[in-house]
Amino acid sequence: MLPTVDVFRGAIVESRHRVSVAVVDAGGALKARAGDPDLVTFWRSAAKFFQAIPLLTDGAAEALGITDAELGVACASHNGEPRHLALAARLLARASCGTDDLACGPHPSLAEPVARTMAERGEQPTRLHNNCSGKHAGMLALARHRGWPTAGYADLGHPVQTRCIAEVARWTGVPEGAIGLGVDGCGVGCFALPLRAMALAYARLGARRLGGVEAEAREAAADRLVRAVTAEPFLIAGTGRLCTEILAASGGRVVAKVGAEGVYSAALVGLGLGVAVKVEDGDFLSAGPALLAVLDQVAPGCVPVADEWRTPTVKNTRGMTVGRMEAHVPLRASE
Amino acid sequence: MLPTVDVFRGAIVESRHRVSVAVVDAGGALKARAGDPDLVTFWRSAAKFFQAIPLLTDGAAEALGITDAELGVACASHNGEPRHLALAARLLARASCGTDDLACGPHPSLAEPVARTMAERGEQPTRLHNNCSGKHAGMLALARHRGWPTAGYADLGHPVQTRCIAEVARWTGVPEGAIGLGVDGCGVGCFALPLRAMALAYARLGARRLGGVEAEAREAAADRLVRAVTAEPFLIAGTGRLCTEILAASGGRVVAKVGAEGVYSAALVGLGLGVAVKVEDGDFLSAGPALLAVLDQVAPGCVPVADEWRTPTVKNTRGMTVGRMEAHVPLRASE
């Protein structure tokens, strides 16, 4: 059966989203899959943990006094809620920078109720509201600590971006030269990789086990980031967002991170497994149900979130329920 | 080659939208196709011409003095620009109804600049702003003229909806009982049909040739609706919208109508052909490039719209161009 998320209107499938999945252990073995586990696509915001690790390994966090909560927001695609904004602003201040130094552009909150409330109050989103503002503040802190220019920190070729690419290479096992590069929605570099490599990086992140030379500081960094987001699941996303719900409901046993264009990655911490999901067409709404369908097979009962996350209802402009989404993503054991 | 609209980020395909197409002549012969021309999906707003025809055939337009421009808006998925609102309100008044009688819910304009301007002015969209308000006003006028209750006109089972199903059956050649039913975004019935049947209806609409018993009044109604939208292409959609651009740029040789969830239908008026397109995953943005890729093969040079419609750029939150969409929809002659 084709792995898909089907969108029903009444009893009829109106649209269909194809899904590919890789489930990998920390040793790099492909344990299960659906669709094409070697599909190459951009990791987008699901790479944020690995873009934050240099803050710790390179000493910026210690030197600048960066807190766990600030690290949590550096890994987040946050809602721009007051606590997110305050933490991102504090991280910016540690870099001796302000909102104008952020390269990311403003956009409405990823959580519709938050965006609506702001619009009703006539509040305009700023660069600090960008869901990536914590990542950007972290990059500025890294530049400040390393003595690199803060101007142009977002550009491919700037040492901050080069440093991030090196970190992504280390965790994914893909050589730097083989990582496809693009410009992300927020202006920094983003990384095209096979799903299998994304899943490996998350398996290693959850297991805090990288191995190889000079792995210790990196493993300690992974440990601190995972503990930071687990201690306060709100940080990584916010109110009404699946990443936050999964962390909270699983009690930290699953660390999941969404990316734009239908990407999701997750670490199954106790099991030492990593998961990478891509909705072929990039649909944002179907990535969550697809991930949950995978988690329910790999670790049944591990993520007790509300049914609405698994089978979202489709409503119309009158607020009537006119359909639903259903994920059918049967995993196959890998040969 | 798989028919797709590919979304590039830099030089790398990030997401891919699969496409199915049927091109049919007014006699019902399948002339060309891509993907699965028998795919069944909802026609959504691309059915509006056929939901408007009863206004003419059943005498409501004549009895209530409905103008061509009002008929144009009854066929539209409009932007909610001032002229659209005025025409929909006038049509409502001819039904002796007001905005509160509309069953459709409010939503921001389909044209982002229009929605942004309204938001900046603190203007809330009303039911009249719903892109379907002209269709709804027309349905109320039909109910008024036929002596049916106006209350509940949107519900499946109300004579207005039953009348629309009968009209759709006649033009598509699909028996009423074989038309799948759902509830549309605006609350009225919508119709699940094979792409091939949608294309047939548009071939007949463009040719004003239905054939069979009692066809004459229907053909005259089609003729008046096509002339109404061609006389003022703004009506069917509005500023910055592809349906309007296609009508204007082709000088009325192509009448194209978008629907939600990646649906497009078009009549190639002079050629006597109808086209139906479905983006499998329902993506709104890729339906236009897919339709244009089809039109460019069936009638080269017929739709001289700007390149941005064929190969839209992808921008990020900073306004940087970070990618583009490319439609690859090679048609195959049907066996």
Tab-separated table of N, CA and C in Angstrom, chain B residues 33-134:
chain	number	residue	atom	x	y	z
B	33	ARG	N	-4.081	13.460	-22.399
B	33	ARG	CA	-4.133	13.222	-20.952
B	33	ARG	C	-2.749	13.222	-20.349
B	34	ALA	N	-2.734	13.345	-19.026
B	34	ALA	CA	-1.510	13.167	-18.243
B	34	ALA	C	-1.953	12.562	-16.922
B	35	GLY	N	-1.105	11.727	-16.339
B	35	GLY	CA	-1.523	11.060	-15.103
B	35	GLY	C	-2.775	10.249	-15.364
B	36	ASP	N	-3.774	10.398	-14.496
B	36	ASP	CA	-4.992	9.589	-14.575
B	36	ASP	C	-6.199	10.449	-14.916
B	37	PRO	N	-6.641	10.429	-16.194
B	37	PRO	CA	-7.775	11.282	-16.594
B	37	PRO	C	-9.104	10.815	-15.997
B	38	ASP	N	-9.112	9.623	-15.392
B	38	ASP	CA	-10.332	9.118	-14.758
B	38	ASP	C	-10.333	9.345	-13.255
B	39	LEU	N	-9.331	10.052	-12.763
B	39	LEU	CA	-9.262	10.364	-11.332
B	39	LEU	C	-10.550	11.051	-10.888
B	40	VAL	N	-11.118	10.580	-9.794
B	40	VAL	CA	-12.329	11.187	-9.238
B	40	VAL	C	-11.934	12.126	-8.106
B	41	THR	N	-12.375	13.368	-8.212
B	41	THR	CA	-12.141	14.331	-7.131
B	41	THR	C	-13.270	15.354	-7.152
B	42	PHE	N	-13.250	16.252	-6.181
B	42	PHE	CA	-14.324	17.245	-6.120
B	42	PHE	C	-14.032	18.396	-7.088
B	43	TRP	N	-15.105	18.860	-7.737
B	43	TRP	CA	-15.002	19.921	-8.734
B	43	TRP	C	-14.870	21.283	-8.075
B	44	ARG	N	-15.348	21.359	-6.837
B	44	ARG	CA	-15.310	22.587	-6.033
B	44	ARG	C	-15.794	23.810	-6.836
B	45	SER	N	-15.085	24.913	-6.774
B	45	SER	CA	-15.588	26.146	-7.404
B	45	SER	C	-15.530	26.127	-8.925
B	46	ALA	N	-14.867	25.137	-9.504
B	46	ALA	CA	-14.864	25.048	-10.964
B	46	ALA	C	-16.232	24.632	-11.493
B	47	ALA	N	-17.156	24.272	-10.587
B	47	ALA	CA	-18.529	23.918	-10.992
B	47	ALA	C	-19.452	25.123	-11.068
B	48	LYS	N	-18.951	26.316	-10.737
B	48	LYS	CA	-19.862	27.450	-10.543
B	48	LYS	C	-20.672	27.841	-11.776
B	49	PHE	N	-20.064	27.715	-12.974
B	49	PHE	CA	-20.859	28.038	-14.174
B	49	PHE	C	-22.133	27.190	-14.221
B	50	PHE	N	-21.999	25.936	-13.818
B	50	PHE	CA	-23.127	25.006	-13.951
B	50	PHE	C	-24.123	25.170	-12.815
B	51	GLN	N	-23.640	25.746	-11.709
B	51	GLN	CA	-24.564	26.097	-10.620
B	51	GLN	C	-25.306	27.403	-10.933
B	52	ALA	N	-24.781	28.176	-11.892
B	52	ALA	CA	-25.422	29.451	-12.256
B	52	ALA	C	-26.412	29.285	-13.406
B	53	ILE	N	-26.248	28.250	-14.200
B	53	ILE	CA	-27.110	28.080	-15.383
B	53	ILE	C	-28.600	28.060	-15.037
B	54	PRO	N	-29.026	27.399	-13.923
B	54	PRO	CA	-30.468	27.415	-13.598
B	54	PRO	C	-31.048	28.810	-13.409
B	55	LEU	N	-30.229	29.784	-13.023
B	55	LEU	CA	-30.718	31.165	-12.917
B	55	LEU	C	-31.331	31.623	-14.234
B	56	LEU	N	-30.724	31.165	-15.343
B	56	LEU	CA	-31.199	31.560	-16.673
B	56	LEU	C	-32.273	30.609	-17.172
B	57	THR	N	-31.997	29.326	-17.140
B	57	THR	CA	-32.959	28.364	-17.710
B	57	THR	C	-34.284	28.373	-16.957
B	58	ASP	N	-34.248	28.661	-15.666
B	58	ASP	CA	-35.475	28.594	-14.865
B	58	ASP	C	-36.186	29.946	-14.767
B	59	GLY	N	-35.635	30.949	-15.471
B	59	GLY	CA	-36.350	32.219	-15.597
B	59	GLY	C	-36.092	33.247	-14.510
B	60	ALA	N	-35.224	32.932	-13.541
B	60	ALA	CA	-34.984	33.876	-12.439
B	60	ALA	C	-34.321	35.152	-12.947
B	61	ALA	N	-33.361	35.019	-13.847
B	61	ALA	CA	-32.622	36.191	-14.334
B	61	ALA	C	-33.572	37.170	-15.009
B	62	GLU	N	-34.452	36.614	-15.838
B	62	GLU	CA	-35.393	37.489	-16.544
B	62	GLU	C	-36.392	38.118	-15.571
B	63	ALA	N	-36.966	37.303	-14.704
B	63	ALA	CA	-38.016	37.792	-13.797
B	63	ALA	C	-37.485	38.823	-12.815
B	64	LEU	N	-36.241	38.631	-12.337
B	64	LEU	CA	-35.697	39.518	-11.303
B	64	LEU	C	-34.798	40.607	-11.878
B	65	GLY	N	-34.588	40.608	-13.211
B	65	GLY	CA	-33.779	41.647	-13.836
B	65	GLY	C	-32.294	41.542	-13.537
B	66	ILE	N	-31.797	40.314	-13.441
B	66	ILE	CA	-30.375	40.104	-13.121
B	66	ILE	C	-29.513	40.471	-14.333
B	67	THR	N	-28.478	41.282	-14.088
B	67	THR	CA	-27.638	41.773	-15.178
B	67	THR	C	-26.506	40.792	-15.496
B	68	ASP	N	-25.836	41.030	-16.638
B	68	ASP	CA	-24.690	40.198	-17.008
B	68	ASP	C	-23.589	40.261	-15.956
B	69	ALA	N	-23.317	41.459	-15.436
B	69	ALA	CA	-22.236	41.591	-14.451
B	69	ALA	C	-22.569	40.804	-13.183
B	70	GLU	N	-23.836	40.817	-12.798
B	70	GLU	CA	-24.239	40.028	-11.620
B	70	GLU	C	-24.093	38.536	-11.898
B	71	LEU	N	-24.418	38.129	-13.108
B	71	LEU	CA	-24.212	36.723	-13.484
B	71	LEU	C	-22.726	36.373	-13.427
B	72	GLY	N	-21.875	37.312	-13.870
B	72	GLY	CA	-20.427	37.077	-13.823
B	72	GLY	C	-19.956	36.794	-12.408
B	73	VAL	N	-20.463	37.573	-11.468
B	73	VAL	CA	-20.061	37.376	-10.071
B	73	VAL	C	-20.667	36.091	-9.490
B	74	ALA	N	-21.810	35.667	-10.018
B	74	ALA	CA	-22.391	34.395	-9.572
B	74	ALA	C	-21.507	33.212	-9.984
B	75	CYS	N	-20.719	33.394	-11.044
B	75	CYS	CA	-19.817	32.332	-11.518
B	75	CYS	C	-18.426	32.452	-10.908
B	76	ALA	N	-18.204	33.457	-10.066
B	76	ALA	CA	-16.842	33.830	-9.648
B	76	ALA	C	-16.394	33.166	-8.354
B	77	SER	N	-15.055	33.049	-8.212
B	77	SER	CA	-14.412	32.923	-6.900
B	77	SER	C	-13.671	34.251	-6.742
B	78	HIS	N	-14.405	35.259	-6.272
B	78	HIS	CA	-13.923	36.635	-6.378
B	78	HIS	C	-13.054	37.035	-5.192
B	79	ASN	N	-12.359	38.133	-5.393
B	79	ASN	CA	-11.414	38.660	-4.402
B	79	ASN	C	-12.074	39.453	-3.276
B	80	GLY	N	-13.365	39.701	-3.383
B	80	GLY	CA	-13.997	40.577	-2.394
B	80	GLY	C	-13.573	42.023	-2.564
B	81	GLU	N	-13.251	42.418	-3.815
B	81	GLU	CA	-12.936	43.824	-4.087
B	81	GLU	C	-14.264	44.600	-4.201
B	82	PRO	N	-14.188	45.941	-4.079
B	82	PRO	CA	-15.439	46.709	-3.986
B	82	PRO	C	-16.467	46.391	-5.074
B	83	ARG	N	-16.027	46.228	-6.318
B	83	ARG	CA	-17.005	45.956	-7.386
B	83	ARG	C	-17.657	44.582	-7.193
B	84	HIS	N	-16.859	43.587	-6.776
B	84	HIS	CA	-17.447	42.272	-6.498
B	84	HIS	C	-18.515	42.371	-5.407
B	85	LEU	N	-18.171	43.107	-4.343
B	85	LEU	CA	-19.090	43.227	-3.209
B	85	LEU	C	-20.377	43.922	-3.631
B	86	ALA	N	-20.234	44.983	-4.449
B	86	ALA	CA	-21.418	45.738	-4.877
B	86	ALA	C	-22.330	44.869	-5.732
B	87	LEU	N	-21.732	44.077	-6.630
B	87	LEU	CA	-22.544	43.230	-7.514
B	87	LEU	C	-23.218	42.106	-6.735
B	88	ALA	N	-22.478	41.507	-5.809
B	88	ALA	CA	-23.072	40.428	-5.014
B	88	ALA	C	-24.209	40.976	-4.158
B	89	ALA	N	-24.015	42.187	-3.617
B	89	ALA	CA	-25.061	42.796	-2.794
B	89	ALA	C	-26.298	43.104	-3.641
B	90	ARG	N	-26.072	43.548	-4.890
B	90	ARG	CA	-27.203	43.859	-5.765
B	90	ARG	C	-27.976	42.588	-6.117
B	91	LEU	N	-27.234	41.518	-6.365
B	91	LEU	CA	-27.871	40.238	-6.686
B	91	LEU	C	-28.676	39.733	-5.483
B	92	LEU	N	-28.094	39.903	-4.296
B	92	LEU	CA	-28.803	39.553	-3.057
B	92	LEU	C	-30.107	40.342	-2.942
B	93	ALA	N	-30.022	41.644	-3.257
B	93	ALA	CA	-31.205	42.499	-3.150
B	93	ALA	C	-32.293	42.050	-4.125
B	94	ARG	N	-31.871	41.577	-5.302
B	94	ARG	CA	-32.872	41.088	-6.275
B	94	ARG	C	-33.607	39.867	-5.729
B	95	ALA	N	-32.939	39.140	-4.839
B	95	ALA	CA	-33.576	37.988	-4.185
B	95	ALA	C	-34.348	38.428	-2.939
B	96	SER	N	-34.416	39.744	-2.725
B	96	SER	CA	-35.023	40.290	-1.494
B	96	SER	C	-34.352	39.698	-0.262
B	97	CYS	N	-33.041	39.579	-0.334
B	97	CYS	CA	-32.270	39.028	0.783
B	97	CYS	C	-31.152	39.999	1.157
B	98	GLY	N	-30.529	39.748	2.308
B	98	GLY	CA	-29.394	40.543	2.760
B	98	GLY	C	-28.241	39.648	3.161
B	99	THR	N	-27.141	40.291	3.604
B	99	THR	CA	-25.919	39.546	3.932
B	99	THR	C	-26.179	38.441	4.957
B	100	ASP	N	-27.093	38.710	5.899
B	100	ASP	CA	-27.364	37.702	6.936
B	100	ASP	C	-27.984	36.431	6.379
B	101	ASP	N	-28.563	36.525	5.188
B	101	ASP	CA	-29.159	35.326	4.581
B	101	ASP	C	-28.106	34.423	3.941
B	102	LEU	N	-26.897	34.953	3.727
B	102	LEU	CA	-25.841	34.148	3.100
B	102	LEU	C	-25.385	33.053	4.064
B	103	ALA	N	-25.256	31.848	3.541
B	103	ALA	CA	-24.822	30.725	4.380
B	103	ALA	C	-23.296	30.618	4.440
B	104	CYS	N	-22.592	31.321	3.547
B	104	CYS	CA	-21.128	31.184	3.520
B	104	CYS	C	-20.503	32.000	4.650
B	105	GLY	N	-19.391	31.504	5.185
B	105	GLY	CA	-18.695	32.192	6.258
B	105	GLY	C	-17.664	33.174	5.722
B	106	PRO	N	-17.217	34.115	6.558
B	106	PRO	CA	-16.209	35.083	6.113
B	106	PRO	C	-14.833	34.433	6.005
B	107	HIS	N	-14.001	34.946	5.120
B	107	HIS	CA	-12.577	34.566	5.068
B	107	HIS	C	-11.811	35.705	4.410
B	108	PRO	N	-10.511	35.820	4.675
B	108	PRO	CA	-9.736	36.885	4.036
B	108	PRO	C	-9.710	36.696	2.522
B	109	SER	N	-9.513	37.766	1.782
B	109	SER	CA	-9.488	37.728	0.320
B	109	SER	C	-8.491	36.702	-0.198
B	110	LEU	N	-8.829	36.061	-1.312
B	110	LEU	CA	-7.917	35.115	-1.964
B	110	LEU	C	-6.688	35.825	-2.528
B	111	ALA	N	-6.779	37.131	-2.746
B	111	ALA	CA	-5.625	37.889	-3.233
B	111	ALA	C	-4.912	38.491	-2.024
B	112	GLU	N	-3.682	38.058	-1.811
B	112	GLU	CA	-2.936	38.453	-0.617
B	112	GLU	C	-2.865	39.979	-0.450
B	113	PRO	N	-2.583	40.762	-1.531
B	113	PRO	CA	-2.520	42.215	-1.331
B	113	PRO	C	-3.857	42.797	-0.874
B	114	VAL	N	-4.967	42.242	-1.379
B	114	VAL	CA	-6.283	42.726	-0.956
B	114	VAL	C	-6.495	42.393	0.525
B	115	ALA	N	-6.140	41.159	0.911
B	115	ALA	CA	-6.294	40.752	2.317
B	115	ALA	C	-5.435	41.622	3.226
B	116	ARG	N	-4.202	41.918	2.772
B	116	ARG	CA	-3.281	42.703	3.597
B	116	ARG	C	-3.804	44.127	3.781
B	117	THR	N	-4.293	44.707	2.684
B	117	THR	CA	-4.829	46.067	2.771
B	117	THR	C	-5.992	46.129	3.759
B	118	MET	N	-6.878	45.133	3.676
B	118	MET	CA	-8.014	45.107	4.613
B	118	MET	C	-7.533	44.982	6.054
B	119	ALA	N	-6.549	44.087	6.264
B	119	ALA	CA	-6.057	43.869	7.630
B	119	ALA	C	-5.418	45.149	8.166
B	120	GLU	N	-4.661	45.833	7.294
B	120	GLU	CA	-3.996	47.064	7.731
B	120	GLU	C	-5.004	48.154	8.102
B	121	ARG	N	-6.154	48.098	7.417
B	121	ARG	CA	-7.199	49.081	7.736
B	121	ARG	C	-8.071	48.625	8.898
B	122	GLY	N	-7.783	47.447	9.413
B	122	GLY	CA	-8.588	46.921	10.511
B	122	GLY	C	-9.978	46.483	10.078
B	123	GLU	N	-10.153	46.224	8.761
B	123	GLU	CA	-11.462	45.795	8.257
B	123	GLU	C	-11.611	44.282	8.388
B	124	GLN	N	-12.706	43.847	8.985
B	124	GLN	CA	-12.991	42.417	9.115
B	124	GLN	C	-13.767	41.938	7.887
B	125	PRO	N	-13.375	40.793	7.288
B	125	PRO	CA	-14.186	40.253	6.185
B	125	PRO	C	-15.571	39.827	6.678
B	126	THR	N	-16.570	40.029	5.833
B	126	THR	CA	-17.945	39.608	6.134
B	126	THR	C	-18.298	38.426	5.224
B	127	ARG	N	-19.530	37.931	5.370
B	127	ARG	CA	-19.974	36.853	4.479
B	127	ARG	C	-19.975	37.303	3.019
B	128	LEU	N	-20.201	38.600	2.802
B	128	LEU	CA	-20.205	39.120	1.431
B	128	LEU	C	-18.802	39.027	0.813
B	129	HIS	N	-17.760	39.083	1.656
B	129	HIS	CA	-16.392	38.970	1.157
B	129	HIS	C	-16.037	37.541	0.763
B	130	ASN	N	-16.792	36.556	1.252
B	130	ASN	CA	-16.503	35.168	0.870
B	130	ASN	C	-16.448	35.084	-0.649
B	131	ASN	N	-15.439	34.392	-1.183
B	131	ASN	CA	-15.255	34.355	-2.642
B	131	ASN	C	-16.476	33.768	-3.356
B	132	CYS	N	-17.309	33.053	-2.630
B	132	CYS	CA	-18.492	32.399	-3.204
B	132	CYS	C	-19.764	33.211	-3.014
B	133	SER	N	-19.686	34.457	-2.538
B	133	SER	CA	-20.917	35.165	-2.171
B	133	SER	C	-21.817	35.401	-3.382
B	134	GLY	N	-21.243	35.552	-4.565
B	134	GLY	CA	-22.062	35.724	-5.771
B	134	GLY	C	-22.853	34.462	-6.087
